[in-house]
PDB file of C-alpha atoms and ligand atoms in Angstrom:
ATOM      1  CA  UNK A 530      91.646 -30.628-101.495  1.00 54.00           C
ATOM      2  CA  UNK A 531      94.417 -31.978-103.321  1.00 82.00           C
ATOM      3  CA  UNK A 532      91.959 -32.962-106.214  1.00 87.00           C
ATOM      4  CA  UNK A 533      91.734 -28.781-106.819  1.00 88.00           C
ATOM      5  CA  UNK A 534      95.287 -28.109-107.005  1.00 90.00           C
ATOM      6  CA  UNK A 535      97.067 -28.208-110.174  1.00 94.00           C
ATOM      7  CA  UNK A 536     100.598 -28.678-110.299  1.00 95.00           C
ATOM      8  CA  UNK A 537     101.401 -26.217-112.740  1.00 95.00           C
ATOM      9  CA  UNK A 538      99.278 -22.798-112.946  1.00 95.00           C
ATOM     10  CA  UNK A 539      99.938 -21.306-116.261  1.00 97.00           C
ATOM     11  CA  UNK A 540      99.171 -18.369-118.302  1.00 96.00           C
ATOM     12  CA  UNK A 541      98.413 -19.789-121.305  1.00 97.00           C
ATOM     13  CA  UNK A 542      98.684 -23.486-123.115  1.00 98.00           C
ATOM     14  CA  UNK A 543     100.545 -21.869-125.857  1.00 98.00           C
ATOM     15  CA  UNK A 544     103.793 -20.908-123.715  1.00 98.00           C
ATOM     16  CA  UNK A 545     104.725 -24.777-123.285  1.00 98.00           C
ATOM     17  CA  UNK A 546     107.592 -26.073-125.159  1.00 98.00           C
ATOM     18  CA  UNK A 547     109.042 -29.028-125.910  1.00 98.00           C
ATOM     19  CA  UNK A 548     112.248 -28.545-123.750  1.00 98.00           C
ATOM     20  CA  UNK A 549     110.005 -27.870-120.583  1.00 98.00           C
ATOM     21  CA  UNK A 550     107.933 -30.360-121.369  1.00 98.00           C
ATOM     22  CA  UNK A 551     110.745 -32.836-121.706  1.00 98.00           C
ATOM     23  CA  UNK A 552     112.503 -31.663-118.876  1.00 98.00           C
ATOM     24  CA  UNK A 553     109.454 -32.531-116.831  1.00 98.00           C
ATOM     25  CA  UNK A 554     109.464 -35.862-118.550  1.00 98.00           C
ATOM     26  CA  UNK A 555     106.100 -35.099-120.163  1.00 98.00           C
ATOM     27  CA  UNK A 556     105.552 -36.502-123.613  1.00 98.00           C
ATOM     28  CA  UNK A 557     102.007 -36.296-123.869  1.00 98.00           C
ATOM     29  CA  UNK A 558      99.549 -33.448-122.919  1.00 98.00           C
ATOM     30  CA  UNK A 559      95.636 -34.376-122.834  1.00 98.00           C
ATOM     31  CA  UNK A 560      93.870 -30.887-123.461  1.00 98.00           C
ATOM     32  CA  UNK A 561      90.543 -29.399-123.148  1.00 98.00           C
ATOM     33  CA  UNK A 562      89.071 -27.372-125.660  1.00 98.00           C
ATOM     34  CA  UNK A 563      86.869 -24.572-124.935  1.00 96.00           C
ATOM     35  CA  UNK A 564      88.963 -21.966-123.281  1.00 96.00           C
ATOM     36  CA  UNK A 565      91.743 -23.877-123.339  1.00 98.00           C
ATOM     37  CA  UNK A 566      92.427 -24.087-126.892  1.00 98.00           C
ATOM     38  CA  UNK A 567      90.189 -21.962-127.961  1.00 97.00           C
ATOM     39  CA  UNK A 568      87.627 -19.400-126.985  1.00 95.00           C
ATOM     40  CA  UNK A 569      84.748 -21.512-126.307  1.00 92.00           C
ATOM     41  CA  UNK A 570      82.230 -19.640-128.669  1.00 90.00           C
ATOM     42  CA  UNK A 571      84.703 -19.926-131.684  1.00 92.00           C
ATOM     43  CA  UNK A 572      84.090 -22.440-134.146  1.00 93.00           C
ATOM     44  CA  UNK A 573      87.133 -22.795-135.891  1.00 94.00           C
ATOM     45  CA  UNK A 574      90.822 -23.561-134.584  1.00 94.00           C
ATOM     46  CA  UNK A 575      93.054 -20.569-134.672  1.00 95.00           C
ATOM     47  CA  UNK A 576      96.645 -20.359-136.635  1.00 96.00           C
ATOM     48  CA  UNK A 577      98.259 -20.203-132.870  1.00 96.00           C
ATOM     49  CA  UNK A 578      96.889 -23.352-132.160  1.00 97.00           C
ATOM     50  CA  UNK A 579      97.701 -24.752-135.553  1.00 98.00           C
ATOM     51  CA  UNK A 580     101.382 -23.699-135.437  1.00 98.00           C
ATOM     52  CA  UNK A 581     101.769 -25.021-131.939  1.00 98.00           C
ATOM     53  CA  UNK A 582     100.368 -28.746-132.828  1.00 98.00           C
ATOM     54  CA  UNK A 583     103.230 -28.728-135.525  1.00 98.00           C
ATOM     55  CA  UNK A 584     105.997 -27.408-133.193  1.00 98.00           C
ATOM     56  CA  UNK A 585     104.437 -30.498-130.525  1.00 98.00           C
ATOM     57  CA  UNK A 586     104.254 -33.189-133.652  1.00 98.00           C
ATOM     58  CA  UNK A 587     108.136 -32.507-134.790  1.00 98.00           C
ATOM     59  CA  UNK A 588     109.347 -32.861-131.131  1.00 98.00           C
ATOM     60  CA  UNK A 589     107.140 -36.046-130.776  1.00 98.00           C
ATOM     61  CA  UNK A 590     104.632 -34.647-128.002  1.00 98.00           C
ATOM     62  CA  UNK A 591     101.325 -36.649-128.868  1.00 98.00           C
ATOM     63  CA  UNK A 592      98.493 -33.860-128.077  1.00 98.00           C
ATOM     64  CA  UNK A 593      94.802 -35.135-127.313  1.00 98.00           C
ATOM     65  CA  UNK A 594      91.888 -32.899-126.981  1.00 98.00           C
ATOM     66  CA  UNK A 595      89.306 -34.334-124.142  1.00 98.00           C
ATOM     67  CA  UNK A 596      86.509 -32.204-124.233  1.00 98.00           C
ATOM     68  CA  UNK A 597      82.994 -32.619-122.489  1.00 97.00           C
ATOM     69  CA  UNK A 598      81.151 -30.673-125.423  1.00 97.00           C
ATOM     70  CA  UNK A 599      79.438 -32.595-127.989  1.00 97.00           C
ATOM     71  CA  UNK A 600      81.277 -34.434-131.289  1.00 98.00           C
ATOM     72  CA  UNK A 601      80.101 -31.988-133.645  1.00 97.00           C
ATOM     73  CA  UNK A 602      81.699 -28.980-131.956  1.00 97.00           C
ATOM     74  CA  UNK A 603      84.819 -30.953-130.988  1.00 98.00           C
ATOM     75  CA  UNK A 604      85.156 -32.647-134.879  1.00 97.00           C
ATOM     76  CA  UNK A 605      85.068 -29.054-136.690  1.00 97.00           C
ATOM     77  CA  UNK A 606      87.112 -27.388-134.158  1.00 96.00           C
ATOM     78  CA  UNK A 607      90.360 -29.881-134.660  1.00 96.00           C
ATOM     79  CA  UNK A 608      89.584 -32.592-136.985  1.00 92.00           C
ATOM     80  CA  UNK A 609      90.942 -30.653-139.465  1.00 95.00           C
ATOM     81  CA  UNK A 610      94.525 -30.472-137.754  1.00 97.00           C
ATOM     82  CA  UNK A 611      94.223 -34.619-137.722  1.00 93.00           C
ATOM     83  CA  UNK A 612      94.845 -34.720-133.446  1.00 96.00           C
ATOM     84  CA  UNK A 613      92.753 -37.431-132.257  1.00 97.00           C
ATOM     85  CA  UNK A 614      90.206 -35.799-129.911  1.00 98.00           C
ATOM     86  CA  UNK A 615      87.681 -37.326-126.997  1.00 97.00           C
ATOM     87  CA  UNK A 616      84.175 -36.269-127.023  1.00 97.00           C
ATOM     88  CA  UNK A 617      81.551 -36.285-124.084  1.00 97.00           C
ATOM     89  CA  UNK A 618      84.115 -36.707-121.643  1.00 97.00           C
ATOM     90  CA  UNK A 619      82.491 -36.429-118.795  1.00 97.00           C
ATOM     91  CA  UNK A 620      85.252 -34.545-116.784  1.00 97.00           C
ATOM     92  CA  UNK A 621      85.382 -34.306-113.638  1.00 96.00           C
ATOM     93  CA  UNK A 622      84.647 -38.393-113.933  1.00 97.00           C
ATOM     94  CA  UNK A 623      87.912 -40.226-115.119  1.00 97.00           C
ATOM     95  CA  UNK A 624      86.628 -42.183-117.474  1.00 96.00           C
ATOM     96  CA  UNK A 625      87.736 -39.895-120.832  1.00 97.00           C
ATOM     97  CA  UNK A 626      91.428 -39.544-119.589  1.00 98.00           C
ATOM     98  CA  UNK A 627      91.446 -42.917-118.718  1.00 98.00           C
ATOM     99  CA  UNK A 628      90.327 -44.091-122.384  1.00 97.00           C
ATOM    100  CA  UNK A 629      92.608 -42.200-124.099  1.00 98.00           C
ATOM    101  CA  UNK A 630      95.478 -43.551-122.003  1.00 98.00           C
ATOM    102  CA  UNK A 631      94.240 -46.549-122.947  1.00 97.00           C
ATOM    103  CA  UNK A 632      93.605 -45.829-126.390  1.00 97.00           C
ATOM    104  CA  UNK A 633      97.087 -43.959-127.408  1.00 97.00           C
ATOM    105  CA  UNK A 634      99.034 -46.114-124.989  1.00 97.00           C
ATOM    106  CA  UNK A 635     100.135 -43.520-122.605  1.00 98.00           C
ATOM    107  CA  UNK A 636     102.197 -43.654-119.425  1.00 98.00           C
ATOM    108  CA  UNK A 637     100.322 -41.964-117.341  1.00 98.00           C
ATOM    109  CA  UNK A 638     103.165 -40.758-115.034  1.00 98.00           C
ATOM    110  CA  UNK A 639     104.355 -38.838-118.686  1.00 98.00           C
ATOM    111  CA  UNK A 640     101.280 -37.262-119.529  1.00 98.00           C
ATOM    112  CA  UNK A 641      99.681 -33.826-118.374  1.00 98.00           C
ATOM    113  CA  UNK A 642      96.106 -32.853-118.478  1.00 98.00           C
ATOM    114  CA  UNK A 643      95.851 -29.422-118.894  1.00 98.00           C
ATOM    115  CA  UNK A 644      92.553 -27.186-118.580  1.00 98.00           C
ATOM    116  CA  UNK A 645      91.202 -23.705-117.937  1.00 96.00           C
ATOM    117  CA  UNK A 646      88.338 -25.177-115.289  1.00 94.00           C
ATOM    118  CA  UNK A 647      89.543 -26.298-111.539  1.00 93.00           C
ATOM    119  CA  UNK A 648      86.589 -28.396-111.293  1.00 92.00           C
ATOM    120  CA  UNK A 649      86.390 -30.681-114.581  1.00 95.00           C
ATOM    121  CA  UNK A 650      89.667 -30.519-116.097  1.00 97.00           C
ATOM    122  CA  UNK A 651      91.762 -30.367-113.270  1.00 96.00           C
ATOM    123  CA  UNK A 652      89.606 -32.963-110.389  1.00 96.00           C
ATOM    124  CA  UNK A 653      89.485 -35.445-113.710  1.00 98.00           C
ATOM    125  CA  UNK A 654      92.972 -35.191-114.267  1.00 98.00           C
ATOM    126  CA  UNK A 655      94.146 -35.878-110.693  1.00 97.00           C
ATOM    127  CA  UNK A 656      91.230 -38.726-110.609  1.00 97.00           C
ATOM    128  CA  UNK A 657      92.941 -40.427-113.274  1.00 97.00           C
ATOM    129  CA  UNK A 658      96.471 -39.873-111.990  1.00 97.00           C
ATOM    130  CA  UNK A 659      98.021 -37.557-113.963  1.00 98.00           C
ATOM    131  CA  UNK A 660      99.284 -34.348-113.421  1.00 98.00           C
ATOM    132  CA  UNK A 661      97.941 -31.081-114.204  1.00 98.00           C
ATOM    133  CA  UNK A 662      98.691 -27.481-115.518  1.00 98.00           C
ATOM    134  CA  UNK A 663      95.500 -25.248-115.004  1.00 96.00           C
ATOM    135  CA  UNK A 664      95.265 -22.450-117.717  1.00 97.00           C
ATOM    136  CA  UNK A 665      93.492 -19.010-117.609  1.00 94.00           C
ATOM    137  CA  UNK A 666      90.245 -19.030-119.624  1.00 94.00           C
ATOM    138  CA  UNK A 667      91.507 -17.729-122.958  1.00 93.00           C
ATOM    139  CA  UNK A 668      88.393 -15.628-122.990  1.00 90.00           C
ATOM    140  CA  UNK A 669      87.158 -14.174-119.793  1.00 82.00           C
ATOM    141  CA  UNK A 670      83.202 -15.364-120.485  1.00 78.00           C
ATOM    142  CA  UNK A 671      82.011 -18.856-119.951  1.00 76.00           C
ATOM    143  CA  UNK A 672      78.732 -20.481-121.533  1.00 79.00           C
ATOM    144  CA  UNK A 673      76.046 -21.021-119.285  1.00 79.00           C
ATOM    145  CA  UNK A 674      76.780 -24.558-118.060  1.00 76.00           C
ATOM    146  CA  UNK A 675      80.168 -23.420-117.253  1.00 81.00           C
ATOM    147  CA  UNK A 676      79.378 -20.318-115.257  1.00 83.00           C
ATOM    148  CA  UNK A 677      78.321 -22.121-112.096  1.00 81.00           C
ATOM    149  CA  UNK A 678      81.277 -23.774-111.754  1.00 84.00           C
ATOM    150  CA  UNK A 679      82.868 -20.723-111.730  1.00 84.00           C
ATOM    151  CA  UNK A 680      81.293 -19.640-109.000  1.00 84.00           C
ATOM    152  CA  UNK A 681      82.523 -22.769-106.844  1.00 84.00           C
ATOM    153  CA  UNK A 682      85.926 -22.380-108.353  1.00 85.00           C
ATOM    154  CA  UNK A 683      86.115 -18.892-107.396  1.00 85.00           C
ATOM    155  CA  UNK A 684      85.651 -19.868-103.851  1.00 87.00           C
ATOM    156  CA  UNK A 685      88.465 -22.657-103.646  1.00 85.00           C
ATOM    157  CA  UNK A 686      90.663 -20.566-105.469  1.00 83.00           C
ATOM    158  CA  UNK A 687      90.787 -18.037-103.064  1.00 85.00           C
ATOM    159  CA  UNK A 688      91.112 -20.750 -99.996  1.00 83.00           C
ATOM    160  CA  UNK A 689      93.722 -21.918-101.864  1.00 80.00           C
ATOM    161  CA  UNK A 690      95.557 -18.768-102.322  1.00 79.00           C
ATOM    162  CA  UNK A 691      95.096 -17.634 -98.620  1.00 82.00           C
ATOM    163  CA  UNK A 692      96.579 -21.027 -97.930  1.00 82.00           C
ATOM    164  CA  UNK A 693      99.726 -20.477-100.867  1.00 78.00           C
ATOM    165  CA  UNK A 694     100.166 -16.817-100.926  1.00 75.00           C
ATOM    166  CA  UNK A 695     103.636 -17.475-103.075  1.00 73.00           C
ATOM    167  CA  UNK A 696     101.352 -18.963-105.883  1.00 77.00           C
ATOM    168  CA  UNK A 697     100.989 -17.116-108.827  1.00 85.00           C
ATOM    169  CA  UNK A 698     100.140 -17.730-112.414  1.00 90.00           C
ATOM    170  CA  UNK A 699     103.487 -18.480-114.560  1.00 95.00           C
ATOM    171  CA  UNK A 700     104.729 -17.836-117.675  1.00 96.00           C
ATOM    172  CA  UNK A 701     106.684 -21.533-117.817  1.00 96.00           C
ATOM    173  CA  UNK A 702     106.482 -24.353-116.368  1.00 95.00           C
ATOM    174  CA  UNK A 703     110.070 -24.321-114.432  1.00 93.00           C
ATOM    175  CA  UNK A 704     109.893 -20.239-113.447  1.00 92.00           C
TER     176      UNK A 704
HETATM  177 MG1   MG B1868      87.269 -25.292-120.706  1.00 87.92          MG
END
């Protein structure tokens, strides 16, 4: 059970800053992409996401997408904003977060995986011990491969709120 829960439930990706994430002694945050980012039927990066890489590459936060969907739909989403980015990840198997700890030299007890899906992003980033902030979806559909997880999720997230009535979806990571 303690694969499914996040440390950190959080509105959106875009509300952490630097000084939270420092204070939490995070300096790197491993990110999915669709939903996450950005809504997973939108090709293109958005100027949010944009402006928030820059405000994360002046307070030197490395940011690293690790996505499951395919290189082509990974590259034009971010390759443009020059963040390195994992492809095929195979969440929830290890094996991407692992790499790019390995690759970008990474203490894992300083990173963060953070992701919109309790079952991939989440179960991966515990697997590969690190912690983990679960977003909401940014929008509320899912493509098809994604909507039976939901279903399962759905389930353990109401165990898991019957079990943790106080939890509730924050605005920060220290409210
Ligand atoms: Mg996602």
């Amino acid at each position: 059970m303690a694969l499914f829960k996040p440390n950190w439930l959080l509105n959106r990706i875009y509300n952490l800053t630097p000084t939270e994430l420092k204070r939490n002694h995070i300096n790197a945050i491993l990110t999915d992409l669709d939903n996450t980012l950005i809504a997973w039927h939108d090709p293109n990066y958005s100027a949010e996401l944009k402006a928030w890489l820059e405000v994360m590459h002046d307070n030197h936060i490395k940011v690293i997408v690790v996505s499951n969907n395919k290189k082509k739909r990974v590259a034009r989403a971010v390759s443009d904003l020059g963040i390195p980015f994992i492809w095929n990840a195979l969440k929830p198997l290890p094996f991407g977060i692992k790499r790019a700890l390995y690759r970008f030299d990474l203490n894992a007890d300083q990173t963060i995986m953070v992701g919109d899906q309790l079952l991939t992003d989440i179960q991966a980033g515990h697997l590969a011990g690190v912690r983990t902030v679960m977003v909401r979806p940014i929008v509320e559909t899912d493509s098809w491969n994604t909507k039976l997880n939901r279903f399962f999720e759905t389930r353990i997230m109401n165990q898991y709120y019957q079990k943790n009535p106080q939890t509730t979806w924050r605005e920060h990571l220290d409210d």
